[in-house]
Amino acid sequence: MPSEFALIDRYFRRPTHQTVLGVGDDGAIVRPTAGMELVISTDMLVAGTHFLPETNPEDLGWKTLAVNVSDMAAMGATPRWALLAAALPAATESWIEKFARGFFACADAFGIDIVGGDTTRGPRNFCVTIFGEVPAGMALLRSGAKRGDDIWVSGQPGQAALALAHLQGRHVLGHPMLTDCLAALQRPQPRVPLGLALRGLATAAIDVSDGLLADLGHILDASKVGATLRIPELPAAGLERDCWLAGGDDYELVFTVPASRHGEIGAIAATLSLALTCIGTIDSNERGTLTVLDAEGQPVDTARRGYDHFA
Ligand code: ADP
Ligand code: MG
């Protein structure tokens, strides 16, 4: 195995496009754009907890960065710089090469410079810190939802969880669902263009990493409001319904928009070629209360709300 420094040089050092000083010194130097605020976030992926040990390394590289980009999308920020802290077992270079290929494919797709990191030996574990920019005061927060707002979700929630159930033999998916669900699990598409379009329009936003109900619950708590969901596309029952409501790992956006601006969302959906579905309303000031109704208007049992690492 090559030295730590040879590994960094060979696989993690790429030309930068919007950076004063990138990989190679004790610190990176970046120049934030005048008038913009920095949005900063970090997310860790641990083998066995966040990904199956046999995961394709190129997909894993993509996802390691994509889940962080998703946090920028949820804030309405443009992602710009990221650092990668990697613990690797005595990994073969071919594994690292594939991981880096997926990781930089995501960086290129979203115009992000990788400006540094840390590389150490250990159980496989990746931690990205990401920096994005948003015009001052324009970030999308969890705390701004108001009574009377509609609740929207992008894409098809639950697909990643369905793919995982398929891979673990708990569910069988046929084509073309299988292809779509595997893509959602392995190559999540952070909704950056949607986040940018929602600036000045959405009152609150969050990305779905732990499950729709759990993550919507964070908006309700932070905004001190309650909601009722009436979900037009909710699967009738069973695992598919559970995945829709509580499946993690989708990286879709859930957001709230004043009802008076309902029409603007359709235009965004068309421009972005992205499904945007109105799934309910913020209808009370009772913090955190959430009712889910099925197609007949009957309450759905929502005991299983999402993933909690320590529950
Ligand atoms: P230091 O000893 O000062 O912490 P390192 O030897 O850890 O520096 O890293 C050398 C350079 O390589 C630094 O610029 C660091 O940011 C960068 N770097 C280390 N690991 C990675 C990585 N996995 N991806 C990107 N840059 C990295
Ligand atoms: Mg270091």
Tab-separated table of C-alpha atoms and ligand atoms in Angstrom:
chain	number	residue	atom	x	y	z
A	1	MET	CA	0.000	0.000	0.000
A	2	PRO	CA	1.361	3.462	-0.887
A	3	SER	CA	2.043	6.037	1.799
A	4	GLU	CA	-0.693	8.281	3.134
A	5	PHE	CA	0.736	11.202	1.188
A	6	ALA	CA	0.981	9.282	-2.056
A	7	LEU	CA	-2.644	8.204	-1.641
A	8	ILE	CA	-3.799	11.780	-1.091
A	9	ASP	CA	-1.783	13.020	-4.049
A	10	ARG	CA	-2.933	10.268	-6.355
A	11	TYR	CA	-6.632	10.106	-5.508
A	12	PHE	CA	-7.788	13.161	-3.590
A	13	ARG	CA	-5.881	16.058	-5.083
A	14	ARG	CA	-7.620	17.612	-8.081
A	15	PRO	CA	-7.409	21.039	-9.697
A	16	THR	CA	-9.727	23.560	-8.058
A	17	HIS	CA	-11.810	26.214	-9.800
A	18	GLN	CA	-12.984	28.639	-7.118
A	19	THR	CA	-10.379	28.319	-4.391
A	20	VAL	CA	-7.386	30.422	-3.353
A	21	LEU	CA	-5.397	27.449	-1.988
A	22	GLY	CA	-6.537	23.810	-2.078
A	23	VAL	CA	-5.092	20.474	-0.934
A	24	GLY	CA	-1.434	20.371	0.093
A	25	ASP	CA	-0.842	22.929	2.833
A	26	ASP	CA	-1.821	22.949	6.499
A	27	GLY	CA	-5.062	24.646	5.628
A	28	ALA	CA	-7.098	25.622	2.604
A	29	ILE	CA	-7.907	29.227	1.727
A	30	VAL	CA	-11.202	30.261	0.193
A	31	ARG	CA	-12.674	33.655	-0.570
A	32	PRO	CA	-16.391	33.891	0.227
A	33	THR	CA	-18.461	35.963	-2.193
A	34	ALA	CA	-19.325	39.481	-0.957
A	35	GLY	CA	-22.871	39.688	0.366
A	36	MET	CA	-23.190	35.948	0.875
A	37	GLU	CA	-23.407	33.998	4.105
A	38	LEU	CA	-21.539	30.718	4.547
A	39	VAL	CA	-23.645	27.635	5.293
A	40	ILE	CA	-21.565	24.878	6.920
A	41	SER	CA	-22.471	21.265	7.585
A	42	THR	CA	-20.855	17.908	8.248
A	43	ASP	CA	-22.074	14.325	7.883
A	44	MET	CA	-20.420	10.991	8.596
A	45	LEU	CA	-20.893	7.630	6.871
A	46	VAL	CA	-19.870	4.552	8.857
A	47	ALA	CA	-19.586	1.047	7.380
A	48	GLY	CA	-22.366	-1.181	8.694
A	49	THR	CA	-24.442	1.770	9.935
A	50	HIS	CA	-24.846	3.927	6.822
A	51	PHE	CA	-23.823	1.542	4.092
A	52	LEU	CA	-23.556	-2.191	3.555
A	53	PRO	CA	-19.897	-3.293	3.695
A	54	GLU	CA	-20.195	-4.745	0.170
A	55	THR	CA	-21.437	-1.439	-1.327
A	56	ASN	CA	-19.909	-0.594	-4.686
A	57	PRO	CA	-17.105	1.891	-3.839
A	58	GLU	CA	-17.919	4.238	-6.722
A	59	ASP	CA	-21.546	4.543	-5.551
A	60	LEU	CA	-20.319	5.009	-1.999
A	61	GLY	CA	-18.001	7.820	-3.087
A	62	TRP	CA	-20.912	9.580	-4.805
A	63	LYS	CA	-23.176	9.135	-1.808
A	64	THR	CA	-20.583	10.282	0.732
A	65	LEU	CA	-20.542	13.707	-0.867
A	66	ALA	CA	-24.177	13.715	-2.050
A	67	VAL	CA	-25.646	13.423	1.459
A	68	ASN	CA	-23.691	16.530	2.418
A	69	VAL	CA	-24.702	18.388	-0.737
A	70	SER	CA	-28.283	17.562	0.209
A	71	ASP	CA	-27.916	19.561	3.418
A	72	MET	CA	-26.874	22.563	1.323
A	73	ALA	CA	-29.957	22.044	-0.876
A	74	ALA	CA	-32.180	21.972	2.206
A	75	MET	CA	-30.715	25.327	3.293
A	76	GLY	CA	-31.194	26.906	-0.137
A	77	ALA	CA	-27.411	27.212	-0.445
A	78	THR	CA	-25.080	26.778	-3.395
A	79	PRO	CA	-22.467	24.176	-2.386
A	80	ARG	CA	-18.916	25.401	-3.029
A	81	TRP	CA	-16.186	23.752	-0.954
A	82	ALA	CA	-15.832	20.439	0.893
A	83	LEU	CA	-13.282	18.517	2.951
A	84	LEU	CA	-13.082	14.736	3.263
A	85	ALA	CA	-11.863	12.937	6.375
A	86	ALA	CA	-11.427	9.264	5.522
A	87	ALA	CA	-10.565	6.251	7.664
A	88	LEU	CA	-9.617	3.284	5.514
A	89	PRO	CA	-8.639	-0.258	6.435
A	90	ALA	CA	-5.574	-1.522	4.566
A	91	ALA	CA	-7.668	-0.958	1.473
A	92	THR	CA	-6.586	-1.911	-1.980
A	93	GLU	CA	-5.823	0.971	-4.277
A	94	SER	CA	-8.443	-0.206	-6.748
A	95	TRP	CA	-11.098	0.316	-4.035
A	96	ILE	CA	-9.851	3.830	-3.244
A	97	GLU	CA	-9.587	4.705	-6.915
A	98	LYS	CA	-13.247	3.771	-7.470
A	99	PHE	CA	-14.366	5.582	-4.340
A	100	ALA	CA	-12.554	8.738	-5.464
A	101	ARG	CA	-14.082	8.460	-8.942
A	102	GLY	CA	-17.624	8.489	-7.510
A	103	PHE	CA	-16.784	11.183	-4.979
A	104	PHE	CA	-15.340	13.548	-7.595
A	105	ALA	CA	-18.181	12.771	-10.027
A	106	CYS	CA	-20.517	14.251	-7.412
A	107	ALA	CA	-18.141	17.174	-6.781
A	108	ASP	CA	-18.069	17.915	-10.525
A	109	ALA	CA	-21.838	17.532	-10.896
A	110	PHE	CA	-22.427	20.233	-8.286
A	111	GLY	CA	-19.426	22.478	-8.959
A	112	ILE	CA	-17.714	21.786	-5.628
A	113	ASP	CA	-13.971	22.155	-4.976
A	114	ILE	CA	-12.477	19.541	-2.630
A	115	VAL	CA	-10.050	21.669	-0.634
A	116	GLY	CA	-8.697	19.304	2.007
A	117	GLY	CA	-9.299	16.495	4.425
A	118	ASP	CA	-7.574	13.901	6.514
A	119	THR	CA	-6.587	10.319	5.760
A	120	THR	CA	-6.017	7.676	8.399
A	121	ARG	CA	-6.082	3.919	8.836
A	122	GLY	CA	-9.115	2.476	10.614
A	123	PRO	CA	-12.551	0.917	10.191
A	124	ARG	CA	-14.052	2.343	7.006
A	125	ASN	CA	-15.591	5.699	7.824
A	126	PHE	CA	-16.027	8.913	5.828
A	127	CYS	CA	-16.758	12.372	7.124
A	128	VAL	CA	-17.344	15.317	4.815
A	129	THR	CA	-17.522	18.949	5.860
A	130	ILE	CA	-19.161	21.160	3.298
A	131	PHE	CA	-19.413	24.917	2.799
A	132	GLY	CA	-22.089	26.607	0.742
A	133	GLU	CA	-23.210	30.142	0.122
A	134	VAL	CA	-26.571	31.859	0.344
A	135	PRO	CA	-27.465	35.561	-0.017
A	136	ALA	CA	-27.497	37.090	3.470
A	137	GLY	CA	-30.752	36.356	5.273
A	138	MET	CA	-32.129	34.073	2.542
A	139	ALA	CA	-31.296	30.608	3.915
A	140	LEU	CA	-34.177	28.123	4.239
A	141	LEU	CA	-34.597	27.194	7.906
A	142	ARG	CA	-36.642	24.546	9.683
A	143	SER	CA	-38.261	27.136	11.877
A	144	GLY	CA	-40.350	29.283	9.546
A	145	ALA	CA	-43.461	27.172	8.839
A	146	LYS	CA	-46.748	28.985	9.588
A	147	ARG	CA	-50.329	27.882	10.053
A	148	GLY	CA	-51.989	27.877	6.625
A	149	ASP	CA	-48.860	26.784	4.739
A	150	ASP	CA	-49.018	23.802	2.396
A	151	ILE	CA	-46.541	20.944	2.872
A	152	TRP	CA	-44.725	19.677	-0.208
A	153	VAL	CA	-42.309	16.869	-0.972
A	154	SER	CA	-40.061	16.330	-3.996
A	155	GLY	CA	-39.607	13.077	-5.889
A	156	GLN	CA	-40.802	9.684	-4.687
A	157	PRO	CA	-40.197	9.207	-0.965
A	158	GLY	CA	-39.471	5.683	0.209
A	159	GLN	CA	-37.589	4.468	-2.843
A	160	ALA	CA	-34.228	4.148	-1.094
A	161	ALA	CA	-35.772	2.191	1.779
A	162	LEU	CA	-37.561	-0.096	-0.685
A	163	ALA	CA	-34.268	-0.792	-2.470
A	164	LEU	CA	-32.615	-1.615	0.844
A	165	ALA	CA	-35.478	-3.990	1.718
A	166	HIS	CA	-35.000	-5.639	-1.678
A	167	LEU	CA	-31.240	-6.022	-1.200
A	168	GLN	CA	-31.817	-7.491	2.269
A	169	GLY	CA	-34.408	-9.963	0.947
A	170	ARG	CA	-37.317	-8.440	2.868
A	171	HIS	CA	-39.163	-7.319	-0.255
A	172	VAL	CA	-39.136	-8.101	-3.956
A	173	LEU	CA	-39.125	-5.266	-6.479
A	174	GLY	CA	-39.803	-5.808	-10.194
A	175	HIS	CA	-38.649	-3.698	-13.094
A	176	PRO	CA	-38.739	-0.775	-13.634
A	177	MET	CA	-39.300	0.004	-9.917
A	178	LEU	CA	-36.127	-1.842	-8.980
A	179	THR	CA	-33.960	0.343	-11.216
A	180	ASP	CA	-35.493	3.566	-9.880
A	181	CYS	CA	-35.256	2.473	-6.260
A	182	LEU	CA	-31.655	1.277	-6.569
A	183	ALA	CA	-30.718	4.610	-8.142
A	184	ALA	CA	-32.355	6.440	-5.233
A	185	LEU	CA	-30.395	4.356	-2.735
A	186	GLN	CA	-27.048	4.251	-4.497
A	187	ARG	CA	-26.904	7.566	-6.362
A	188	PRO	CA	-29.133	10.005	-4.479
A	189	GLN	CA	-29.617	13.272	-6.391
A	190	PRO	CA	-29.341	16.217	-3.998
A	191	ARG	CA	-32.088	18.727	-4.849
A	192	VAL	CA	-29.827	21.762	-5.141
A	193	PRO	CA	-31.733	23.466	-8.008
A	194	LEU	CA	-34.965	23.036	-6.036
A	195	GLY	CA	-33.404	24.519	-2.913
A	196	LEU	CA	-32.263	27.551	-4.889
A	197	ALA	CA	-35.719	27.964	-6.477
A	198	LEU	CA	-37.344	27.877	-3.028
A	199	ARG	CA	-35.393	30.856	-1.683
A	200	GLY	CA	-37.882	33.580	-0.828
A	201	LEU	CA	-40.772	31.157	-1.397
A	202	ALA	CA	-40.571	28.294	1.099
A	203	THR	CA	-41.114	29.207	4.753
A	204	ALA	CA	-39.253	26.062	5.951
A	205	ALA	CA	-37.339	23.158	4.412
A	206	ILE	CA	-35.496	19.981	5.399
A	207	ASP	CA	-33.986	17.083	3.489
A	208	VAL	CA	-35.338	13.598	4.147
A	209	SER	CA	-32.493	11.540	5.566
A	210	ASP	CA	-34.246	9.774	8.458
A	211	GLY	CA	-37.749	9.405	6.991
A	212	LEU	CA	-40.493	11.773	5.873
A	213	LEU	CA	-42.467	11.825	9.141
A	214	ALA	CA	-39.368	12.140	11.306
A	215	ASP	CA	-37.911	14.950	9.237
A	216	LEU	CA	-41.217	16.781	8.850
A	217	GLY	CA	-41.452	16.408	12.633
A	218	HIS	CA	-38.266	18.493	12.935
A	219	ILE	CA	-39.942	21.301	10.964
A	220	LEU	CA	-43.037	21.098	13.173
A	221	ASP	CA	-40.939	21.211	16.355
A	222	ALA	CA	-38.707	24.037	15.162
A	223	SER	CA	-41.640	26.047	13.811
A	224	LYS	CA	-43.884	25.308	16.843
A	225	VAL	CA	-46.784	24.176	14.650
A	226	GLY	CA	-48.822	21.034	13.908
A	227	ALA	CA	-49.921	19.473	10.619
A	228	THR	CA	-52.296	17.142	8.859
A	229	LEU	CA	-51.063	15.040	5.934
A	230	ARG	CA	-53.399	13.894	3.143
A	231	ILE	CA	-51.087	12.117	0.786
A	232	PRO	CA	-52.426	11.531	-2.729
A	233	GLU	CA	-49.787	8.940	-3.614
A	234	LEU	CA	-49.648	7.084	-0.297
A	235	PRO	CA	-49.387	3.312	-0.947
A	236	ALA	CA	-52.363	1.428	0.479
A	237	ALA	CA	-50.578	-0.517	3.203
A	238	GLY	CA	-47.629	-2.647	4.236
A	239	LEU	CA	-43.944	-2.157	3.669
A	240	GLU	CA	-44.504	0.256	0.778
A	241	ARG	CA	-46.528	2.557	2.981
A	242	ASP	CA	-43.990	2.298	5.813
A	243	CYS	CA	-41.193	3.181	3.404
A	244	TRP	CA	-43.129	6.155	2.023
A	245	LEU	CA	-43.747	7.573	5.484
A	246	ALA	CA	-40.688	6.502	7.404
A	247	GLY	CA	-38.006	5.239	5.011
A	248	GLY	CA	-34.693	7.036	5.363
A	249	ASP	CA	-31.950	7.873	2.905
A	250	ASP	CA	-34.036	9.518	0.173
A	251	TYR	CA	-32.556	13.029	0.273
A	252	GLU	CA	-35.721	14.530	-1.140
A	253	LEU	CA	-36.805	17.911	0.217
A	254	VAL	CA	-39.850	18.478	2.410
A	255	PHE	CA	-40.861	22.139	2.496
A	256	THR	CA	-43.693	24.462	3.418
A	257	VAL	CA	-45.095	27.240	1.231
A	258	PRO	CA	-47.926	29.720	1.901
A	259	ALA	CA	-51.135	28.397	0.305
A	260	SER	CA	-51.442	31.658	-1.657
A	261	ARG	CA	-48.295	30.708	-3.596
A	262	HIS	CA	-49.410	27.171	-4.506
A	263	GLY	CA	-49.274	27.932	-8.232
A	264	GLU	CA	-45.605	28.879	-8.227
A	265	ILE	CA	-44.606	25.349	-7.251
A	266	GLY	CA	-46.079	23.898	-10.438
A	267	ALA	CA	-43.853	26.170	-12.506
A	268	ILE	CA	-40.778	25.061	-10.556
A	269	ALA	CA	-41.705	21.392	-11.017
A	270	ALA	CA	-41.992	21.926	-14.767
A	271	THR	CA	-38.722	23.856	-15.038
A	272	LEU	CA	-36.803	21.253	-13.029
A	273	SER	CA	-38.655	18.196	-14.454
A	274	LEU	CA	-39.113	17.091	-10.871
A	275	ALA	CA	-42.265	15.752	-9.215
A	276	LEU	CA	-43.445	18.075	-6.448
A	277	THR	CA	-46.450	16.829	-4.492
A	278	CYS	CA	-48.598	18.713	-2.011
A	279	ILE	CA	-49.060	16.290	0.894
A	280	GLY	CA	-50.788	18.336	3.567
A	281	THR	CA	-51.146	21.545	5.510
A	282	ILE	CA	-49.812	23.210	8.595
A	283	ASP	CA	-53.114	23.548	10.423
A	284	SER	CA	-52.442	24.097	14.106
A	285	ASN	CA	-50.230	25.930	16.521
A	286	GLU	CA	-49.896	22.853	18.697
A	287	ARG	CA	-46.186	22.153	18.446
A	288	GLY	CA	-45.229	18.844	16.802
A	289	THR	CA	-48.709	17.330	16.402
A	290	LEU	CA	-49.066	15.352	13.205
A	291	THR	CA	-52.093	13.502	11.824
A	292	VAL	CA	-51.832	11.340	8.708
A	293	LEU	CA	-55.063	10.542	6.848
A	294	ASP	CA	-55.478	7.847	4.203
A	295	ALA	CA	-57.518	8.194	0.994
A	296	GLU	CA	-60.759	7.550	2.941
A	297	GLY	CA	-59.874	10.207	5.493
A	298	GLN	CA	-59.084	7.597	8.160
A	299	PRO	CA	-56.090	8.219	10.462
A	300	VAL	CA	-52.991	6.159	9.623
A	301	ASP	CA	-50.988	4.676	12.515
A	302	THR	CA	-47.643	6.446	12.435
A	303	ALA	CA	-45.868	4.813	15.356
A	304	ARG	CA	-42.816	4.049	13.236
A	305	ARG	CA	-41.576	7.536	12.491
A	306	GLY	CA	-38.070	7.089	11.224
A	307	TYR	CA	-34.538	6.183	12.034
A	308	ASP	CA	-32.938	7.178	15.314
A	309	HIS	CA	-29.399	5.920	15.838
A	310	PHE	CA	-29.832	5.698	19.595
A	311	ALA	CA	-33.479	4.594	19.895
B	1	ADP	P1	-1.696	17.752	8.446
B	1	ADP	O1	-0.636	16.812	8.898
B	1	ADP	O2	-1.329	19.186	8.441
B	1	ADP	O3	-3.036	17.470	9.064
B	1	ADP	P2	-2.185	15.998	6.295
B	1	ADP	O4	-0.908	15.299	6.063
B	1	ADP	O5	-3.255	15.327	7.082
B	1	ADP	O6	-1.887	17.428	6.877
B	1	ADP	O7	-2.803	16.389	4.891
B	1	ADP	C1	-2.018	16.974	3.875
B	1	ADP	C2	-2.920	17.729	2.932
B	1	ADP	O8	-3.781	16.829	2.273
B	1	ADP	C3	-3.805	18.748	3.629
B	1	ADP	O9	-3.959	19.860	2.740
B	1	ADP	C4	-5.106	18.016	3.781
B	1	ADP	O10	-6.187	18.924	3.820
B	1	ADP	C5	-5.118	17.159	2.532
B	1	ADP	N1	-5.857	15.888	2.675
B	1	ADP	C6	-5.601	14.863	3.498
B	1	ADP	N2	-6.455	13.834	3.321
B	1	ADP	C7	-7.297	14.221	2.353
B	1	ADP	C8	-8.423	13.623	1.711
B	1	ADP	N3	-8.852	12.382	2.020
B	1	ADP	N4	-9.073	14.319	0.747
B	1	ADP	C9	-8.667	15.562	0.423
B	1	ADP	N5	-7.606	16.185	0.962
B	1	ADP	C10	-6.939	15.530	1.925
B	2	MG	MG	-4.152	16.017	8.918
